[in-house]
C-alpha cells in the first residue's frame, strides 16, 4: 500500500508549478486546479474545481494572486473548503491582505481544518531552486506538520507568530523590496540625466554594498533591457496597495510607501506583466526623452 502523500494545488502559476516540481522530487504527488481550467503535463493532473482537488489531496496548498482569487477558490459549493475534511492541512502561500488571511483561518476553524498563512519571499529563481523563505503564521503543532512541505520548497522557514502573522510580515518585506527598487530607479534616472556613462553606472551599482543582492539582480537585468517577469508589476503593485491599506488602518504614516505605490501604478499601466523592475526602464525613458 502506497504511503505517498498528495499535495493539491489551488493555483498553478509560475511559483506554484516550481514548488510542485520540488515537492515531487521530495516524494510527494501533485494535483492541481487553475481558474483557467488549463494545464496538466502528465506529472501533475488537473481538475475542474477546487473541491475536486481537495477531495483527492492529503494536503492543500493555495497559491493565487490576490484576495479576490482566494475568495473565489476557497468558498462556495465548489470551493476548496467544501472538499476538505476535518484535521486536513491548508497552506495558504498566496500574498493577500491580513483580513483575507484571517477570514480563511476562521473559515477553516469552523470545519476543524488547520490553516497556515505562509506566503513566501523570493521570485521564480528561488522557487525553482527550492530556496524560498517561508513566512508562516500559525500554531506550533501546525508548523510541525507543515515542516516537511516547507523544507521541500524553501531554505528557511520563519515562524512569524500566530495566524495572520505570515501575511503581515510578507507586506513588510515586499514594502522594502518595492521602495528599494523605486529608489534605485529614480537615482539611476538622475545619473543618466546628469551625463554619467550608462554602462559604468549600472556596473558601479553592482559593486557597492548599499544595494541588496535582489536589487543588484534587477539592475543587471535592466542594463540588458530584460524585464521578463520574475515578479510581475501587477503583483508588486497589488502588494504595495495592500500594504498602504494595512498601514492606513493602523494610522501608520507611510509617505514613502505611498509614493512608491504611485510609481508602480504608473509602471503597471505601462507594463503590467513585465517584471516590476520595469520601473527602471520607465524612468530611463523619461530622462532619455530630454537628451
mmCIF file of C-alpha atoms in Angstrom:
data_model
loop_
_atom_site.group_PDB
_atom_site.id
_atom_site.type_symbol
_atom_site.label_atom_id
_atom_site.label_comp_id
_atom_site.label_asym_id
_atom_site.label_seq_id
_atom_site.Cartn_x
_atom_site.Cartn_y
_atom_site.Cartn_z
ATOM 1 C CA UNK A 1 0.000 0.000 0.000
ATOM 2 C CA UNK A 2 1.418 3.392 -1.025
ATOM 3 C CA UNK A 3 2.124 5.946 1.686
ATOM 4 C CA UNK A 4 2.867 8.729 -0.801
ATOM 5 C CA UNK A 5 1.036 11.917 0.109
ATOM 6 C CA UNK A 6 -0.668 14.074 -2.493
ATOM 7 C CA UNK A 7 -0.423 17.862 -2.484
ATOM 8 C CA UNK A 8 -3.453 19.542 -4.008
ATOM 9 C CA UNK A 9 -2.519 22.877 -5.577
ATOM 10 C CA UNK A 10 -5.130 25.599 -5.871
ATOM 11 C CA UNK A 11 -3.498 27.854 -8.444
ATOM 12 C CA UNK A 12 -0.610 26.582 -10.539
ATOM 13 C CA UNK A 13 1.225 29.565 -11.966
ATOM 14 C CA UNK A 14 4.925 30.341 -12.202
ATOM 15 C CA UNK A 15 5.594 29.992 -8.476
ATOM 16 C CA UNK A 16 3.302 27.038 -7.691
ATOM 17 C CA UNK A 17 4.497 24.930 -10.611
ATOM 18 C CA UNK A 18 8.091 25.301 -9.419
ATOM 19 C CA UNK A 19 7.116 24.470 -5.850
ATOM 20 C CA UNK A 20 5.308 21.384 -7.157
ATOM 21 C CA UNK A 21 8.427 20.230 -9.002
ATOM 22 C CA UNK A 22 10.462 20.394 -5.792
ATOM 23 C CA UNK A 23 7.760 18.609 -3.818
ATOM 24 C CA UNK A 24 7.645 15.857 -6.427
ATOM 25 C CA UNK A 25 11.429 15.489 -6.105
ATOM 26 C CA UNK A 26 10.876 15.118 -2.355
ATOM 27 C CA UNK A 27 8.481 12.217 -2.937
ATOM 28 C CA UNK A 28 5.073 13.877 -2.994
ATOM 29 C CA UNK A 29 2.465 13.584 -5.724
ATOM 30 C CA UNK A 30 0.837 16.759 -7.064
ATOM 31 C CA UNK A 31 -2.592 17.545 -8.485
ATOM 32 C CA UNK A 32 -3.928 20.982 -9.327
ATOM 33 C CA UNK A 33 -6.710 23.354 -10.217
ATOM 34 C CA UNK A 34 -6.389 26.647 -12.079
ATOM 35 C CA UNK A 35 -9.199 29.135 -12.750
ATOM 36 C CA UNK A 36 -8.493 28.871 -16.484
ATOM 37 C CA UNK A 37 -9.001 25.115 -16.362
ATOM 38 C CA UNK A 38 -5.844 24.739 -18.440
ATOM 39 C CA UNK A 39 -2.817 22.698 -17.538
ATOM 40 C CA UNK A 40 -1.680 19.217 -16.789
ATOM 41 C CA UNK A 41 1.579 17.766 -18.030
ATOM 42 C CA UNK A 42 1.198 14.145 -17.044
ATOM 43 C CA UNK A 43 3.088 14.523 -13.786
ATOM 44 C CA UNK A 44 0.505 16.980 -12.429
ATOM 45 C CA UNK A 45 -3.117 16.110 -13.277
ATOM 46 C CA UNK A 46 -5.585 18.995 -13.345
ATOM 47 C CA UNK A 47 -9.196 19.000 -12.162
ATOM 48 C CA UNK A 48 -12.152 21.224 -12.957
ATOM 49 C CA UNK A 49 -12.853 22.677 -9.495
ATOM 50 C CA UNK A 50 -11.003 23.378 -6.254
ATOM 51 C CA UNK A 51 -13.300 20.979 -4.386
ATOM 52 C CA UNK A 52 -12.350 18.113 -6.722
ATOM 53 C CA UNK A 53 -8.692 18.718 -5.962
ATOM 54 C CA UNK A 54 -9.130 18.952 -2.206
ATOM 55 C CA UNK A 55 -11.253 15.810 -2.066
ATOM 56 C CA UNK A 56 -8.358 13.853 -3.594
ATOM 57 C CA UNK A 57 -5.495 15.601 -1.756
ATOM 58 C CA UNK A 58 -3.902 14.850 1.598
ATOM 59 C CA UNK A 59 -2.579 18.409 1.975
ATOM 60 C CA UNK A 60 -3.802 21.539 0.168
ATOM 61 C CA UNK A 61 -1.541 24.378 -0.971
ATOM 62 C CA UNK A 62 -3.139 27.591 -2.248
ATOM 63 C CA UNK A 63 -1.096 29.920 -4.454
ATOM 64 C CA UNK A 64 -3.343 32.546 -6.042
ATOM 65 C CA UNK A 65 -2.658 36.200 -6.902
ATOM 66 C CA UNK A 66 -4.979 38.247 -4.699
ATOM 67 C CA UNK A 67 -7.861 38.449 -2.241
ATOM 68 C CA UNK A 68 -10.492 38.075 -4.941
ATOM 69 C CA UNK A 69 -8.906 34.938 -6.389
ATOM 70 C CA UNK A 70 -8.535 33.473 -2.907
ATOM 71 C CA UNK A 71 -12.212 34.023 -2.098
ATOM 72 C CA UNK A 72 -13.327 32.606 -5.447
ATOM 73 C CA UNK A 73 -11.267 29.443 -4.993
ATOM 74 C CA UNK A 74 -11.828 28.790 -1.282
ATOM 75 C CA UNK A 75 -15.511 29.402 -0.646
ATOM 76 C CA UNK A 76 -18.825 28.158 -2.037
ATOM 77 C CA UNK A 77 -20.051 24.681 -3.010
ATOM 78 C CA UNK A 78 -17.163 24.035 -5.427
ATOM 79 C CA UNK A 79 -14.532 25.851 -3.363
ATOM 80 C CA UNK A 80 -11.549 24.219 -1.733
ATOM 81 C CA UNK A 81 -13.054 24.226 1.770
ATOM 82 C CA UNK A 82 -16.112 22.317 0.542
ATOM 83 C CA UNK A 83 -13.959 19.345 -0.407
ATOM 84 C CA UNK A 84 -11.778 19.263 2.707
ATOM 85 C CA UNK A 85 -12.072 17.046 5.757
ATOM 86 C CA UNK A 86 -11.544 17.785 9.443
ATOM 87 C CA UNK A 87 -7.890 17.914 10.528
ATOM 88 C CA UNK A 88 -6.703 18.444 6.946
ATOM 89 C CA UNK A 89 -3.876 20.948 6.406
ATOM 90 C CA UNK A 90 -4.363 24.023 4.195
ATOM 91 C CA UNK A 91 -1.223 26.017 3.394
ATOM 92 C CA UNK A 92 -2.017 29.453 2.007
ATOM 93 C CA UNK A 93 1.116 30.694 0.223
ATOM 94 C CA UNK A 94 -0.812 33.476 -1.531
ATOM 95 C CA UNK A 95 0.191 37.103 -0.927
ATOM 96 C CA UNK A 96 -3.092 38.524 0.309
ATOM 97 C CA UNK A 97 -4.355 41.078 2.796
ATOM 98 C CA UNK A 98 -4.224 40.284 6.512
ATOM 99 C CA UNK A 99 -8.030 40.440 6.529
ATOM 100 C CA UNK A 100 -8.274 37.757 3.829
ATOM 101 C CA UNK A 101 -5.781 35.562 5.697
ATOM 102 C CA UNK A 102 -7.715 35.987 8.948
ATOM 103 C CA UNK A 103 -11.031 35.192 7.245
ATOM 104 C CA UNK A 104 -9.668 31.976 5.773
ATOM 105 C CA UNK A 105 -8.285 30.909 9.146
ATOM 106 C CA UNK A 106 -11.680 31.466 10.783
ATOM 107 C CA UNK A 107 -13.496 29.620 7.989
ATOM 108 C CA UNK A 108 -11.098 26.724 8.468
ATOM 109 C CA UNK A 109 -11.715 26.682 12.217
ATOM 110 C CA UNK A 110 -15.428 26.224 11.585
ATOM 111 C CA UNK A 111 -14.645 22.964 9.744
ATOM 112 C CA UNK A 112 -11.755 21.947 12.035
ATOM 113 C CA UNK A 113 -9.354 22.491 9.114
ATOM 114 C CA UNK A 114 -5.829 23.619 10.014
ATOM 115 C CA UNK A 115 -4.945 26.763 8.060
ATOM 116 C CA UNK A 116 -1.453 28.274 7.951
ATOM 117 C CA UNK A 117 -0.859 31.564 6.170
ATOM 118 C CA UNK A 118 2.594 31.058 4.648
ATOM 119 C CA UNK A 119 3.433 33.443 1.815
ATOM 120 C CA UNK A 120 6.959 33.118 0.504
ATOM 121 C CA UNK A 121 9.770 35.580 -0.049
ATOM 122 C CA UNK A 122 11.603 35.049 -3.316
ATOM 123 C CA UNK A 123 10.897 35.079 -7.037
ATOM 124 C CA UNK A 124 10.868 32.354 -9.672
ATOM 125 C CA UNK A 125 14.632 31.611 -9.450
ATOM 126 C CA UNK A 126 14.315 30.911 -5.715
ATOM 127 C CA UNK A 127 11.158 28.860 -6.262
ATOM 128 C CA UNK A 128 12.915 26.779 -8.904
ATOM 129 C CA UNK A 129 15.912 26.135 -6.675
ATOM 130 C CA UNK A 130 13.866 25.379 -3.554
ATOM 131 C CA UNK A 131 15.411 28.439 -1.916
ATOM 132 C CA UNK A 132 12.321 30.366 -0.882
ATOM 133 C CA UNK A 133 11.927 31.861 2.576
ATOM 134 C CA UNK A 134 8.588 30.735 4.021
ATOM 135 C CA UNK A 135 6.834 33.325 6.208
ATOM 136 C CA UNK A 136 4.382 31.357 8.310
ATOM 137 C CA UNK A 137 1.662 32.250 10.776
ATOM 138 C CA UNK A 138 0.102 29.513 12.870
ATOM 139 C CA UNK A 139 0.326 27.323 15.972
ATOM 140 C CA UNK A 140 3.433 25.292 16.802
ATOM 141 C CA UNK A 141 1.651 21.988 16.217
ATOM 142 C CA UNK A 142 0.508 23.082 12.770
ATOM 143 C CA UNK A 143 4.009 24.290 11.919
ATOM 144 C CA UNK A 144 5.429 20.880 12.846
ATOM 145 C CA UNK A 145 3.021 19.156 10.458
ATOM 146 C CA UNK A 146 3.867 21.562 7.640
ATOM 147 C CA UNK A 147 7.649 21.398 8.140
ATOM 148 C CA UNK A 148 8.353 18.696 5.508
ATOM 149 C CA UNK A 149 6.486 20.754 2.902
ATOM 150 C CA UNK A 150 8.256 23.958 3.851
ATOM 151 C CA UNK A 151 11.634 22.210 3.808
ATOM 152 C CA UNK A 152 10.995 20.978 0.266
ATOM 153 C CA UNK A 153 10.115 24.382 -1.160
ATOM 154 C CA UNK A 154 12.349 26.673 0.893
ATOM 155 C CA UNK A 155 15.730 27.127 2.506
ATOM 156 C CA UNK A 156 14.336 28.797 5.638
ATOM 157 C CA UNK A 157 11.017 28.952 7.456
ATOM 158 C CA UNK A 158 10.287 31.924 9.690
ATOM 159 C CA UNK A 159 7.542 31.309 12.249
ATOM 160 C CA UNK A 160 6.233 34.862 12.353
ATOM 161 C CA UNK A 161 3.687 34.278 15.110
ATOM 162 C CA UNK A 162 0.010 33.285 15.333
ATOM 163 C CA UNK A 163 -2.315 33.030 12.353
ATOM 164 C CA UNK A 164 -2.146 36.093 10.115
ATOM 165 C CA UNK A 165 1.429 36.942 11.082
ATOM 166 C CA UNK A 166 2.866 35.494 7.881
ATOM 167 C CA UNK A 167 0.643 37.708 5.740
ATOM 168 C CA UNK A 168 1.637 40.769 7.739
ATOM 169 C CA UNK A 169 5.364 40.006 7.561
ATOM 170 C CA UNK A 170 5.094 39.459 3.811
ATOM 171 C CA UNK A 171 3.756 43.003 3.399
ATOM 172 C CA UNK A 172 6.682 44.390 5.406
ATOM 173 C CA UNK A 173 9.197 42.572 3.222
ATOM 174 C CA UNK A 174 7.560 43.454 -0.086
ATOM 175 C CA UNK A 175 7.245 47.074 1.003
ATOM 176 C CA UNK A 176 11.004 47.206 1.486
ATOM 177 C CA UNK A 177 11.509 45.488 -1.853
ATOM 178 C CA UNK A 178 9.243 47.924 -3.703
ATOM 179 C CA UNK A 179 10.549 51.119 -2.125
ATOM 180 C CA UNK A 180 14.133 49.971 -2.614
ATOM 181 C CA UNK A 181 13.536 49.409 -6.305
ATOM 182 C CA UNK A 182 11.874 52.824 -6.641
ATOM 183 C CA UNK A 183 14.911 54.484 -5.061
ATOM 184 C CA UNK A 184 17.201 52.582 -7.433
ATOM 185 C CA UNK A 185 15.119 53.608 -10.454
ATOM 186 C CA UNK A 186 14.981 57.291 -9.505
ATOM 187 C CA UNK A 187 18.691 57.558 -8.728
ATOM 188 C CA UNK A 188 19.638 55.738 -11.943
ATOM 189 C CA UNK A 189 17.476 58.264 -13.796
ATOM 190 C CA UNK A 190 19.342 61.102 -12.098
ATOM 191 C CA UNK A 191 22.724 59.585 -13.011
ATOM 192 C CA UNK A 192 21.751 59.220 -16.658
ATOM 193 C CA UNK A 193 20.280 62.711 -16.846
ATOM 194 C CA UNK A 194 23.477 64.077 -15.255
ATOM 195 C CA UNK A 195 25.544 62.578 -18.055
ATOM 196 C CA UNK A 196 27.086 59.541 -16.376
ATOM 197 C CA UNK A 197 28.044 56.741 -18.738
ATOM 198 C CA UNK A 198 25.210 54.196 -18.740
ATOM 199 C CA UNK A 199 27.352 51.063 -18.685
ATOM 200 C CA UNK A 200 29.618 52.445 -15.967
ATOM 201 C CA UNK A 201 26.641 53.470 -13.836
ATOM 202 C CA UNK A 202 24.904 50.095 -13.949
ATOM 203 C CA UNK A 203 28.172 48.240 -13.331
ATOM 204 C CA UNK A 204 29.085 50.516 -10.417
ATOM 205 C CA UNK A 205 25.800 49.797 -8.655
ATOM 206 C CA UNK A 206 26.549 46.082 -8.934
ATOM 207 C CA UNK A 207 29.696 46.604 -6.842
ATOM 208 C CA UNK A 208 28.515 48.690 -3.900
ATOM 209 C CA UNK A 209 27.273 47.346 -0.579
ATOM 210 C CA UNK A 210 24.279 49.685 -0.292
ATOM 211 C CA UNK A 211 22.383 47.753 -2.988
ATOM 212 C CA UNK A 212 20.755 44.467 -1.910
ATOM 213 C CA UNK A 213 21.516 41.251 -3.849
ATOM 214 C CA UNK A 214 17.902 41.210 -5.019
ATOM 215 C CA UNK A 215 18.093 44.727 -6.426
ATOM 216 C CA UNK A 216 21.504 44.053 -7.978
ATOM 217 C CA UNK A 217 19.861 41.245 -9.938
ATOM 218 C CA UNK A 218 17.220 43.696 -11.145
ATOM 219 C CA UNK A 219 19.871 46.264 -12.109
ATOM 220 C CA UNK A 220 21.798 43.694 -14.167
ATOM 221 C CA UNK A 221 18.605 42.710 -15.988
ATOM 222 C CA UNK A 222 17.661 46.351 -16.570
ATOM 223 C CA UNK A 223 21.093 47.081 -18.033
ATOM 224 C CA UNK A 224 20.351 44.423 -20.664
ATOM 225 C CA UNK A 225 16.775 45.686 -21.108
ATOM 226 C CA UNK A 226 15.453 42.338 -19.880
ATOM 227 C CA UNK A 227 12.211 42.755 -17.933
ATOM 228 C CA UNK A 228 10.978 39.176 -18.293
ATOM 229 C CA UNK A 229 8.746 38.553 -15.295
ATOM 230 C CA UNK A 230 10.201 37.008 -12.181
ATOM 231 C CA UNK A 231 7.797 39.111 -10.110
ATOM 232 C CA UNK A 232 5.239 40.835 -12.373
ATOM 233 C CA UNK A 233 4.471 44.525 -11.909
ATOM 234 C CA UNK A 234 0.752 43.807 -11.405
ATOM 235 C CA UNK A 235 1.555 41.684 -8.339
ATOM 236 C CA UNK A 236 4.105 44.088 -6.861
ATOM 237 C CA UNK A 237 1.694 46.998 -7.273
ATOM 238 C CA UNK A 238 -1.038 44.891 -5.663
ATOM 239 C CA UNK A 239 1.161 44.148 -2.660
ATOM 240 C CA UNK A 240 2.038 47.833 -2.239
ATOM 241 C CA UNK A 241 -1.676 48.662 -2.360
ATOM 242 C CA UNK A 242 -2.380 46.063 0.338
ATOM 243 C CA UNK A 243 0.407 47.455 2.497
ATOM 244 C CA UNK A 244 -0.858 51.028 2.108
ATOM 245 C CA UNK A 245 -4.336 49.929 3.159
ATOM 246 C CA UNK A 246 -2.991 47.922 6.114
ATOM 247 C CA UNK A 247 -0.834 50.835 7.289
ATOM 248 C CA UNK A 248 -3.732 53.281 6.974
ATOM 249 C CA UNK A 249 -5.955 51.010 9.092
ATOM 250 C CA UNK A 250 -3.385 51.340 11.894
ATOM 251 C CA UNK A 251 -2.806 55.071 11.286
ATOM 252 C CA UNK A 252 0.829 54.421 10.383
ATOM 253 C CA UNK A 253 2.151 57.322 8.290
ATOM 254 C CA UNK A 254 3.805 55.903 5.169
ATOM 255 C CA UNK A 255 4.602 58.656 2.639
ATOM 256 C CA UNK A 256 7.484 56.716 1.059
ATOM 257 C CA UNK A 257 5.244 53.699 0.539
ATOM 258 C CA UNK A 258 2.571 55.946 -0.952
ATOM 259 C CA UNK A 259 4.961 57.467 -3.482
ATOM 260 C CA UNK A 260 6.264 54.025 -4.450
ATOM 261 C CA UNK A 261 2.723 52.741 -4.930
ATOM 262 C CA UNK A 262 2.090 55.568 -7.384
ATOM 263 C CA UNK A 263 5.321 54.791 -9.256
ATOM 264 C CA UNK A 264 4.323 51.142 -9.538
ATOM 265 C CA UNK A 265 0.792 52.088 -10.622
ATOM 266 C CA UNK A 266 2.390 54.022 -13.479
ATOM 267 C CA UNK A 267 4.591 51.039 -14.315
ATOM 268 C CA UNK A 268 1.625 48.668 -14.170
ATOM 269 C CA UNK A 269 -0.168 50.813 -16.728
ATOM 270 C CA UNK A 270 2.871 50.630 -18.988
ATOM 271 C CA UNK A 271 3.899 47.001 -18.472
ATOM 272 C CA UNK A 272 1.707 45.055 -16.061
ATOM 273 C CA UNK A 273 3.023 41.614 -16.996
ATOM 274 C CA UNK A 274 6.684 42.628 -17.132
ATOM 275 C CA UNK A 275 8.902 42.307 -14.078
ATOM 276 C CA UNK A 276 8.322 45.109 -11.595
ATOM 277 C CA UNK A 277 11.863 46.312 -12.268
ATOM 278 C CA UNK A 278 10.402 47.715 -15.490
ATOM 279 C CA UNK A 279 10.128 50.862 -13.362
ATOM 280 C CA UNK A 280 13.860 51.318 -14.049
ATOM 281 C CA UNK A 281 13.109 51.223 -17.766
ATOM 282 C CA UNK A 282 10.219 53.672 -17.392
ATOM 283 C CA UNK A 283 12.451 56.161 -15.584
ATOM 284 C CA UNK A 284 15.218 55.701 -18.127
ATOM 285 C CA UNK A 285 12.821 56.516 -20.961
ATOM 286 C CA UNK A 286 11.674 59.656 -19.186
ATOM 287 C CA UNK A 287 15.186 61.070 -18.931
ATOM 288 C CA UNK A 288 16.140 59.797 -22.409
ATOM 289 C CA UNK A 289 13.390 61.998 -23.836
ATOM 290 C CA UNK A 290 15.286 65.008 -22.504
ATOM 291 C CA UNK A 291 18.510 64.021 -24.223
#
